[in-house]
């Protein structure tokens, strides 16, 4: 009896290889863009140290600092985390490219207005300021759509990766949806107050939701990063899962606490 024929290993087709290279290029672009946004935020921290001025309020160096660092970290995190999602290579690359471009627009508009000494959001004083504010609002809507698509994919198809990564990714995206909802609520509330001639009230209306927005925004990085680190330890899988469950529970508790505070202060 002759040898049993074995199945030849799959050889990537030119099309699939081209898509893979394109996806890697987009990933590198997103990582580089995210790093530049973080550096921009840190550079404006130095500007604040030199120039001074208030840290809080609608006009301050705090905004290009916090938005630059936050958007940069989020872009890098989403690029990494979505590598565990079961989504088409071309679709993921397209979504990431749009997401990266939108992050640049958001941080760029906020930074521009900080240097001009005017509010970046909810400012309808001049046609130019209105255009910037509306661009940032539309950009926020694009961010919501992009991240919601990734969140839906994470729940439709179980994410890959080491043990616990599926739970971490899904939990991170679920909590991220809270950040998106609170951000949309801040913009909607502020626009309504601005359109009804309550400009100062519009600037202050976002304060109660900021802690909730900030806490829930970075779960999509913290929880998957923890799952990845735990997978590198010699601990048993049950122990690693218990630690991950505890971390998720703590994060959810923090989000709920920030939500209660926002409801009481709103």
PDB file of C-alpha atoms in Angstrom:
ATOM      1  CA  UNK A   1       0.000   0.000   0.000  1.00  0.00           C
ATOM      2  CA  UNK A   2       1.475   3.301  -1.073  1.00  0.00           C
ATOM      3  CA  UNK A   3       1.921   6.339   1.104  1.00  0.00           C
ATOM      4  CA  UNK A   4      -1.195   8.247   2.060  1.00  0.00           C
ATOM      5  CA  UNK A   5      -1.258  11.552   0.208  1.00  0.00           C
ATOM      6  CA  UNK A   6      -1.179  14.570   2.512  1.00  0.00           C
ATOM      7  CA  UNK A   7      -2.952  17.819   1.883  1.00  0.00           C
ATOM      8  CA  UNK A   8      -0.613  20.502   0.655  1.00  0.00           C
ATOM      9  CA  UNK A   9      -0.390  23.584   2.872  1.00  0.00           C
ATOM     10  CA  UNK A  10      -2.487  26.493   1.740  1.00  0.00           C
ATOM     11  CA  UNK A  11      -0.516  28.994  -0.258  1.00  0.00           C
ATOM     12  CA  UNK A  12      -1.714  32.584  -0.047  1.00  0.00           C
ATOM     13  CA  UNK A  13      -3.070  33.812  -3.331  1.00  0.00           C
ATOM     14  CA  UNK A  14      -1.684  37.041  -4.776  1.00  0.00           C
ATOM     15  CA  UNK A  15      -4.923  38.777  -3.825  1.00  0.00           C
ATOM     16  CA  UNK A  16      -4.861  37.645  -0.183  1.00  0.00           C
ATOM     17  CA  UNK A  17      -1.148  38.459   0.110  1.00  0.00           C
ATOM     18  CA  UNK A  18      -1.785  41.950  -1.287  1.00  0.00           C
ATOM     19  CA  UNK A  19      -4.608  42.496   1.181  1.00  0.00           C
ATOM     20  CA  UNK A  20      -2.417  41.346   4.063  1.00  0.00           C
ATOM     21  CA  UNK A  21       0.339  43.789   3.056  1.00  0.00           C
ATOM     22  CA  UNK A  22      -2.220  46.563   2.752  1.00  0.00           C
ATOM     23  CA  UNK A  23      -3.578  45.777   6.208  1.00  0.00           C
ATOM     24  CA  UNK A  24      -0.074  45.885   7.700  1.00  0.00           C
ATOM     25  CA  UNK A  25       0.548  49.254   6.048  1.00  0.00           C
ATOM     26  CA  UNK A  26      -2.663  50.616   7.546  1.00  0.00           C
ATOM     27  CA  UNK A  27      -1.689  49.250  10.963  1.00  0.00           C
ATOM     28  CA  UNK A  28       1.721  50.937  10.763  1.00  0.00           C
ATOM     29  CA  UNK A  29       0.040  54.161   9.655  1.00  0.00           C
ATOM     30  CA  UNK A  30      -2.359  54.023  12.613  1.00  0.00           C
ATOM     31  CA  UNK A  31       0.413  53.281  15.108  1.00  0.00           C
ATOM     32  CA  UNK A  32       2.528  56.125  13.751  1.00  0.00           C
ATOM     33  CA  UNK A  33      -0.416  58.522  13.713  1.00  0.00           C
ATOM     34  CA  UNK A  34      -1.374  57.545  17.258  1.00  0.00           C
ATOM     35  CA  UNK A  35       2.176  58.114  18.481  1.00  0.00           C
ATOM     36  CA  UNK A  36       2.280  61.555  16.813  1.00  0.00           C
ATOM     37  CA  UNK A  37      -1.019  62.520  18.435  1.00  0.00           C
ATOM     38  CA  UNK A  38       0.323  61.488  21.846  1.00  0.00           C
ATOM     39  CA  UNK A  39       3.497  63.513  21.231  1.00  0.00           C
ATOM     40  CA  UNK A  40       1.366  66.487  20.206  1.00  0.00           C
ATOM     41  CA  UNK A  41      -0.533  66.261  23.484  1.00  0.00           C
ATOM     42  CA  UNK A  42       2.671  66.038  25.518  1.00  0.00           C
ATOM     43  CA  UNK A  43       4.179  68.964  23.601  1.00  0.00           C
ATOM     44  CA  UNK A  44       1.200  71.104  24.561  1.00  0.00           C
ATOM     45  CA  UNK A  45       1.770  70.147  28.175  1.00  0.00           C
ATOM     46  CA  UNK A  46       5.112  71.933  27.825  1.00  0.00           C
ATOM     47  CA  UNK A  47       3.341  74.865  26.177  1.00  0.00           C
ATOM     48  CA  UNK A  48       1.030  75.052  29.177  1.00  0.00           C
ATOM     49  CA  UNK A  49       4.018  74.972  31.554  1.00  0.00           C
ATOM     50  CA  UNK A  50       5.572  77.925  29.711  1.00  0.00           C
ATOM     51  CA  UNK A  51       2.487  79.949  28.787  1.00  0.00           C
ATOM     52  CA  UNK A  52       0.381  79.237  31.865  1.00  0.00           C
ATOM     53  CA  UNK A  53      -3.272  80.127  31.948  1.00  0.00           C
ATOM     54  CA  UNK A  54      -6.228  78.169  33.338  1.00  0.00           C
ATOM     55  CA  UNK A  55      -6.236  74.387  33.145  1.00  0.00           C
ATOM     56  CA  UNK A  56     -10.026  74.119  33.203  1.00  0.00           C
ATOM     57  CA  UNK A  57     -12.608  75.889  31.114  1.00  0.00           C
ATOM     58  CA  UNK A  58     -13.557  76.008  27.425  1.00  0.00           C
ATOM     59  CA  UNK A  59     -10.331  77.846  26.502  1.00  0.00           C
ATOM     60  CA  UNK A  60      -7.215  76.199  27.931  1.00  0.00           C
ATOM     61  CA  UNK A  61      -4.168  74.159  26.971  1.00  0.00           C
ATOM     62  CA  UNK A  62      -5.769  71.213  28.754  1.00  0.00           C
ATOM     63  CA  UNK A  63      -7.829  70.364  25.686  1.00  0.00           C
ATOM     64  CA  UNK A  64      -5.008  69.790  23.156  1.00  0.00           C
ATOM     65  CA  UNK A  65      -3.121  67.907  25.891  1.00  0.00           C
ATOM     66  CA  UNK A  66      -5.888  65.560  26.967  1.00  0.00           C
ATOM     67  CA  UNK A  67      -7.425  65.083  23.530  1.00  0.00           C
ATOM     68  CA  UNK A  68      -4.054  64.519  21.861  1.00  0.00           C
ATOM     69  CA  UNK A  69      -2.969  61.880  24.362  1.00  0.00           C
ATOM     70  CA  UNK A  70      -6.408  60.274  24.615  1.00  0.00           C
ATOM     71  CA  UNK A  71      -7.050  60.058  20.871  1.00  0.00           C
ATOM     72  CA  UNK A  72      -3.516  58.821  20.231  1.00  0.00           C
ATOM     73  CA  UNK A  73      -3.727  56.078  22.847  1.00  0.00           C
ATOM     74  CA  UNK A  74      -7.212  55.096  21.694  1.00  0.00           C
ATOM     75  CA  UNK A  75      -6.119  54.854  18.049  1.00  0.00           C
ATOM     76  CA  UNK A  76      -3.175  52.617  18.949  1.00  0.00           C
ATOM     77  CA  UNK A  77      -5.357  50.511  21.247  1.00  0.00           C
ATOM     78  CA  UNK A  78      -8.165  50.035  18.716  1.00  0.00           C
ATOM     79  CA  UNK A  79      -5.665  49.121  16.000  1.00  0.00           C
ATOM     80  CA  UNK A  80      -4.182  46.429  18.237  1.00  0.00           C
ATOM     81  CA  UNK A  81      -7.433  45.117  19.722  1.00  0.00           C
ATOM     82  CA  UNK A  82      -9.204  44.814  16.372  1.00  0.00           C
ATOM     83  CA  UNK A  83      -6.490  42.380  15.245  1.00  0.00           C
ATOM     84  CA  UNK A  84      -8.311  39.834  17.442  1.00  0.00           C
ATOM     85  CA  UNK A  85     -11.662  40.440  15.752  1.00  0.00           C
ATOM     86  CA  UNK A  86     -12.971  38.071  13.108  1.00  0.00           C
ATOM     87  CA  UNK A  87     -13.520  40.717  10.459  1.00  0.00           C
ATOM     88  CA  UNK A  88     -12.477  40.910   6.814  1.00  0.00           C
ATOM     89  CA  UNK A  89      -8.988  42.265   6.212  1.00  0.00           C
ATOM     90  CA  UNK A  90     -10.159  44.876   3.707  1.00  0.00           C
ATOM     91  CA  UNK A  91     -13.063  46.060   5.887  1.00  0.00           C
ATOM     92  CA  UNK A  92     -10.852  46.357   8.967  1.00  0.00           C
ATOM     93  CA  UNK A  93      -8.218  48.298   7.033  1.00  0.00           C
ATOM     94  CA  UNK A  94     -10.862  50.674   5.671  1.00  0.00           C
ATOM     95  CA  UNK A  95     -12.431  51.266   9.073  1.00  0.00           C
ATOM     96  CA  UNK A  96      -9.046  51.850  10.703  1.00  0.00           C
ATOM     97  CA  UNK A  97      -7.997  54.298   7.974  1.00  0.00           C
ATOM     98  CA  UNK A  98     -11.197  56.316   8.410  1.00  0.00           C
ATOM     99  CA  UNK A  99     -10.847  56.150  12.193  1.00  0.00           C
ATOM    100  CA  UNK A 100      -7.242  57.409  12.036  1.00  0.00           C
ATOM    101  CA  UNK A 101      -8.170  60.282   9.703  1.00  0.00           C
ATOM    102  CA  UNK A 102     -11.042  61.255  11.993  1.00  0.00           C
ATOM    103  CA  UNK A 103      -8.750  61.237  15.043  1.00  0.00           C
ATOM    104  CA  UNK A 104      -6.402  63.635  13.242  1.00  0.00           C
ATOM    105  CA  UNK A 105      -9.298  65.943  12.322  1.00  0.00           C
ATOM    106  CA  UNK A 106     -10.600  65.979  15.898  1.00  0.00           C
ATOM    107  CA  UNK A 107      -7.247  66.677  17.535  1.00  0.00           C
ATOM    108  CA  UNK A 108      -6.279  69.125  14.784  1.00  0.00           C
ATOM    109  CA  UNK A 109      -9.462  71.181  15.193  1.00  0.00           C
ATOM    110  CA  UNK A 110      -9.153  71.257  18.977  1.00  0.00           C
ATOM    111  CA  UNK A 111      -5.488  72.239  18.805  1.00  0.00           C
ATOM    112  CA  UNK A 112      -6.155  74.955  16.210  1.00  0.00           C
ATOM    113  CA  UNK A 113      -8.795  76.578  18.364  1.00  0.00           C
ATOM    114  CA  UNK A 114      -6.579  76.417  21.451  1.00  0.00           C
ATOM    115  CA  UNK A 115      -3.883  78.371  19.612  1.00  0.00           C
ATOM    116  CA  UNK A 116      -6.524  80.860  18.433  1.00  0.00           C
ATOM    117  CA  UNK A 117      -7.666  81.312  22.029  1.00  0.00           C
ATOM    118  CA  UNK A 118     -11.293  80.333  21.416  1.00  0.00           C
ATOM    119  CA  UNK A 119     -13.422  77.325  22.461  1.00  0.00           C
ATOM    120  CA  UNK A 120     -13.187  74.306  20.189  1.00  0.00           C
ATOM    121  CA  UNK A 121     -16.617  72.857  20.892  1.00  0.00           C
ATOM    122  CA  UNK A 122     -20.025  74.532  20.897  1.00  0.00           C
ATOM    123  CA  UNK A 123     -18.571  77.842  19.648  1.00  0.00           C
ATOM    124  CA  UNK A 124     -20.893  79.527  17.153  1.00  0.00           C
ATOM    125  CA  UNK A 125     -19.551  83.085  17.497  1.00  0.00           C
ATOM    126  CA  UNK A 126     -18.210  83.381  13.931  1.00  0.00           C
ATOM    127  CA  UNK A 127     -18.766  81.417  10.709  1.00  0.00           C
ATOM    128  CA  UNK A 128     -15.276  79.911  11.005  1.00  0.00           C
ATOM    129  CA  UNK A 129     -15.786  78.884  14.635  1.00  0.00           C
ATOM    130  CA  UNK A 130     -19.151  77.400  13.702  1.00  0.00           C
ATOM    131  CA  UNK A 131     -17.532  75.407  10.896  1.00  0.00           C
ATOM    132  CA  UNK A 132     -14.877  74.040  13.265  1.00  0.00           C
ATOM    133  CA  UNK A 133     -17.432  73.149  15.936  1.00  0.00           C
ATOM    134  CA  UNK A 134     -19.718  71.415  13.473  1.00  0.00           C
ATOM    135  CA  UNK A 135     -16.774  69.548  11.918  1.00  0.00           C
ATOM    136  CA  UNK A 136     -15.805  68.274  15.363  1.00  0.00           C
ATOM    137  CA  UNK A 137     -19.414  67.274  16.049  1.00  0.00           C
ATOM    138  CA  UNK A 138     -19.695  65.390  12.746  1.00  0.00           C
ATOM    139  CA  UNK A 139     -16.309  63.820  13.388  1.00  0.00           C
ATOM    140  CA  UNK A 140     -17.571  62.639  16.754  1.00  0.00           C
ATOM    141  CA  UNK A 141     -20.485  60.991  14.980  1.00  0.00           C
ATOM    142  CA  UNK A 142     -18.087  59.207  12.626  1.00  0.00           C
ATOM    143  CA  UNK A 143     -16.111  57.937  15.623  1.00  0.00           C
ATOM    144  CA  UNK A 144     -19.292  56.562  17.157  1.00  0.00           C
ATOM    145  CA  UNK A 145     -20.157  54.708  13.950  1.00  0.00           C
ATOM    146  CA  UNK A 146     -16.647  53.236  13.484  1.00  0.00           C
ATOM    147  CA  UNK A 147     -16.287  52.028  17.058  1.00  0.00           C
ATOM    148  CA  UNK A 148     -19.850  50.717  17.199  1.00  0.00           C
ATOM    149  CA  UNK A 149     -19.175  48.597  14.108  1.00  0.00           C
ATOM    150  CA  UNK A 150     -16.117  47.081  15.808  1.00  0.00           C
ATOM    151  CA  UNK A 151     -18.123  46.483  18.994  1.00  0.00           C
ATOM    152  CA  UNK A 152     -20.893  44.701  17.077  1.00  0.00           C
ATOM    153  CA  UNK A 153     -18.324  42.507  15.305  1.00  0.00           C
ATOM    154  CA  UNK A 154     -16.778  41.548  18.650  1.00  0.00           C
ATOM    155  CA  UNK A 155     -20.137  40.238  19.865  1.00  0.00           C
ATOM    156  CA  UNK A 156     -21.220  38.585  16.622  1.00  0.00           C
ATOM    157  CA  UNK A 157     -18.051  36.520  16.301  1.00  0.00           C
ATOM    158  CA  UNK A 158     -15.947  35.392  19.232  1.00  0.00           C
ATOM    159  CA  UNK A 159     -12.594  37.249  19.213  1.00  0.00           C
ATOM    160  CA  UNK A 160      -9.443  35.182  18.870  1.00  0.00           C
ATOM    161  CA  UNK A 161      -6.313  35.375  21.016  1.00  0.00           C
ATOM    162  CA  UNK A 162      -5.053  33.870  24.268  1.00  0.00           C
ATOM    163  CA  UNK A 163      -7.375  32.615  26.990  1.00  0.00           C
ATOM    164  CA  UNK A 164      -9.561  35.404  28.325  1.00  0.00           C
ATOM    165  CA  UNK A 165      -8.906  37.767  25.413  1.00  0.00           C
ATOM    166  CA  UNK A 166     -12.413  37.233  24.014  1.00  0.00           C
ATOM    167  CA  UNK A 167     -13.950  38.278  27.338  1.00  0.00           C
ATOM    168  CA  UNK A 168     -11.582  41.235  27.700  1.00  0.00           C
ATOM    169  CA  UNK A 169     -12.222  42.519  24.168  1.00  0.00           C
ATOM    170  CA  UNK A 170     -15.983  42.209  24.451  1.00  0.00           C
ATOM    171  CA  UNK A 171     -16.025  43.848  27.889  1.00  0.00           C
ATOM    172  CA  UNK A 172     -13.755  46.630  26.661  1.00  0.00           C
ATOM    173  CA  UNK A 173     -15.977  47.393  23.691  1.00  0.00           C
ATOM    174  CA  UNK A 174     -19.146  47.177  25.813  1.00  0.00           C
ATOM    175  CA  UNK A 175     -17.758  49.753  28.250  1.00  0.00           C
ATOM    176  CA  UNK A 176     -16.507  51.833  25.328  1.00  0.00           C
ATOM    177  CA  UNK A 177     -20.103  52.121  24.132  1.00  0.00           C
ATOM    178  CA  UNK A 178     -20.854  53.899  27.419  1.00  0.00           C
ATOM    179  CA  UNK A 179     -18.112  56.407  26.584  1.00  0.00           C
ATOM    180  CA  UNK A 180     -19.594  56.943  23.132  1.00  0.00           C
ATOM    181  CA  UNK A 181     -23.089  57.443  24.552  1.00  0.00           C
ATOM    182  CA  UNK A 182     -21.879  59.933  27.171  1.00  0.00           C
ATOM    183  CA  UNK A 183     -19.859  61.818  24.555  1.00  0.00           C
ATOM    184  CA  UNK A 184     -22.879  62.019  22.254  1.00  0.00           C
ATOM    185  CA  UNK A 185     -24.989  63.237  25.176  1.00  0.00           C
ATOM    186  CA  UNK A 186     -22.493  66.001  25.944  1.00  0.00           C
ATOM    187  CA  UNK A 187     -22.481  67.212  22.348  1.00  0.00           C
ATOM    188  CA  UNK A 188     -26.267  67.024  21.987  1.00  0.00           C
ATOM    189  CA  UNK A 189     -26.918  68.847  25.249  1.00  0.00           C
ATOM    190  CA  UNK A 190     -24.356  71.532  24.437  1.00  0.00           C
ATOM    191  CA  UNK A 191     -25.693  72.135  20.929  1.00  0.00           C
ATOM    192  CA  UNK A 192     -29.240  72.523  22.234  1.00  0.00           C
ATOM    193  CA  UNK A 193     -28.138  75.080  24.834  1.00  0.00           C
ATOM    194  CA  UNK A 194     -26.045  76.940  22.265  1.00  0.00           C
ATOM    195  CA  UNK A 195     -28.912  77.086  19.777  1.00  0.00           C
ATOM    196  CA  UNK A 196     -31.193  78.476  22.498  1.00  0.00           C
ATOM    197  CA  UNK A 197     -28.736  81.278  23.368  1.00  0.00           C
ATOM    198  CA  UNK A 198     -27.356  79.703  26.538  1.00  0.00           C
ATOM    199  CA  UNK A 199     -23.688  79.723  25.494  1.00  0.00           C
ATOM    200  CA  UNK A 200     -22.120  79.776  28.971  1.00  0.00           C
ATOM    201  CA  UNK A 201     -24.474  77.063  30.184  1.00  0.00           C
ATOM    202  CA  UNK A 202     -23.480  74.973  27.154  1.00  0.00           C
ATOM    203  CA  UNK A 203     -19.794  75.151  28.100  1.00  0.00           C
ATOM    204  CA  UNK A 204     -20.529  74.047  31.674  1.00  0.00           C
ATOM    205  CA  UNK A 205     -23.128  71.418  30.787  1.00  0.00           C
ATOM    206  CA  UNK A 206     -20.496  68.834  29.826  1.00  0.00           C
ATOM    207  CA  UNK A 207     -18.752  68.797  33.229  1.00  0.00           C
ATOM    208  CA  UNK A 208     -20.894  66.116  34.969  1.00  0.00           C
ATOM    209  CA  UNK A 209     -20.388  63.604  32.150  1.00  0.00           C
ATOM    210  CA  UNK A 210     -16.648  64.090  31.703  1.00  0.00           C
ATOM    211  CA  UNK A 211     -15.575  61.587  34.422  1.00  0.00           C
ATOM    212  CA  UNK A 212     -17.920  58.932  33.028  1.00  0.00           C
ATOM    213  CA  UNK A 213     -16.655  59.574  29.506  1.00  0.00           C
ATOM    214  CA  UNK A 214     -13.008  59.488  30.549  1.00  0.00           C
ATOM    215  CA  UNK A 215     -13.217  56.360  32.703  1.00  0.00           C
ATOM    216  CA  UNK A 216     -15.152  54.278  30.180  1.00  0.00           C
ATOM    217  CA  UNK A 217     -13.138  55.403  27.142  1.00  0.00           C
ATOM    218  CA  UNK A 218      -9.989  53.388  27.809  1.00  0.00           C
ATOM    219  CA  UNK A 219     -11.428  50.056  28.929  1.00  0.00           C
ATOM    220  CA  UNK A 220     -10.845  48.788  25.393  1.00  0.00           C
ATOM    221  CA  UNK A 221      -7.105  49.105  26.063  1.00  0.00           C
ATOM    222  CA  UNK A 222      -6.841  48.305  29.779  1.00  0.00           C
ATOM    223  CA  UNK A 223      -8.778  45.037  29.829  1.00  0.00           C
ATOM    224  CA  UNK A 224      -7.263  43.419  26.681  1.00  0.00           C
ATOM    225  CA  UNK A 225      -3.800  44.538  27.820  1.00  0.00           C
ATOM    226  CA  UNK A 226      -4.401  42.820  31.156  1.00  0.00           C
ATOM    227  CA  UNK A 227      -5.544  39.635  29.395  1.00  0.00           C
ATOM    228  CA  UNK A 228      -2.412  39.708  27.245  1.00  0.00           C
ATOM    229  CA  UNK A 229      -0.145  40.195  30.267  1.00  0.00           C
ATOM    230  CA  UNK A 230      -1.875  37.399  32.182  1.00  0.00           C
ATOM    231  CA  UNK A 231      -1.356  35.062  29.227  1.00  0.00           C
ATOM    232  CA  UNK A 232       2.395  35.594  29.658  1.00  0.00           C
ATOM    233  CA  UNK A 233       2.381  34.390  33.281  1.00  0.00           C
ATOM    234  CA  UNK A 234       2.817  30.770  34.444  1.00  0.00           C
ATOM    235  CA  UNK A 235      -0.433  30.952  36.384  1.00  0.00           C
ATOM    236  CA  UNK A 236      -3.232  28.504  35.693  1.00  0.00           C
ATOM    237  CA  UNK A 237      -6.030  29.497  33.338  1.00  0.00           C
ATOM    238  CA  UNK A 238      -8.702  29.436  36.111  1.00  0.00           C
ATOM    239  CA  UNK A 239      -6.597  31.842  38.197  1.00  0.00           C
ATOM    240  CA  UNK A 240      -6.023  34.150  35.231  1.00  0.00           C
ATOM    241  CA  UNK A 241      -9.749  34.214  34.507  1.00  0.00           C
ATOM    242  CA  UNK A 242     -10.570  35.026  38.141  1.00  0.00           C
ATOM    243  CA  UNK A 243      -8.164  37.965  38.022  1.00  0.00           C
ATOM    244  CA  UNK A 244      -9.688  39.134  34.761  1.00  0.00           C
ATOM    245  CA  UNK A 245     -13.215  38.827  36.147  1.00  0.00           C
ATOM    246  CA  UNK A 246     -12.163  40.872  39.178  1.00  0.00           C
ATOM    247  CA  UNK A 247     -10.634  43.555  36.942  1.00  0.00           C
ATOM    248  CA  UNK A 248     -13.754  43.747  34.779  1.00  0.00           C
ATOM    249  CA  UNK A 249     -15.934  43.939  37.880  1.00  0.00           C
ATOM    250  CA  UNK A 250     -13.786  46.753  39.292  1.00  0.00           C
ATOM    251  CA  UNK A 251     -13.927  48.634  36.009  1.00  0.00           C
ATOM    252  CA  UNK A 252     -17.694  48.269  35.760  1.00  0.00           C
ATOM    253  CA  UNK A 253     -18.013  49.485  39.365  1.00  0.00           C
ATOM    254  CA  UNK A 254     -15.957  52.576  38.519  1.00  0.00           C
ATOM    255  CA  UNK A 255     -18.119  53.257  35.456  1.00  0.00           C
ATOM    256  CA  UNK A 256     -21.334  52.834  37.455  1.00  0.00           C
ATOM    257  CA  UNK A 257     -19.983  55.147  40.158  1.00  0.00           C
ATOM    258  CA  UNK A 258     -19.114  57.805  37.583  1.00  0.00           C
ATOM    259  CA  UNK A 259     -22.564  57.349  36.046  1.00  0.00           C
ATOM    260  CA  UNK A 260     -24.310  57.839  39.391  1.00  0.00           C
ATOM    261  CA  UNK A 261     -22.241  60.939  40.080  1.00  0.00           C
ATOM    262  CA  UNK A 262     -23.119  62.305  36.619  1.00  0.00           C
ATOM    263  CA  UNK A 263     -26.829  61.662  37.192  1.00  0.00           C
ATOM    264  CA  UNK A 264     -26.745  63.459  40.547  1.00  0.00           C
ATOM    265  CA  UNK A 265     -24.733  66.402  39.271  1.00  0.00           C
ATOM    266  CA  UNK A 266     -26.446  66.814  35.908  1.00  0.00           C
TER     267      UNK A 266
END
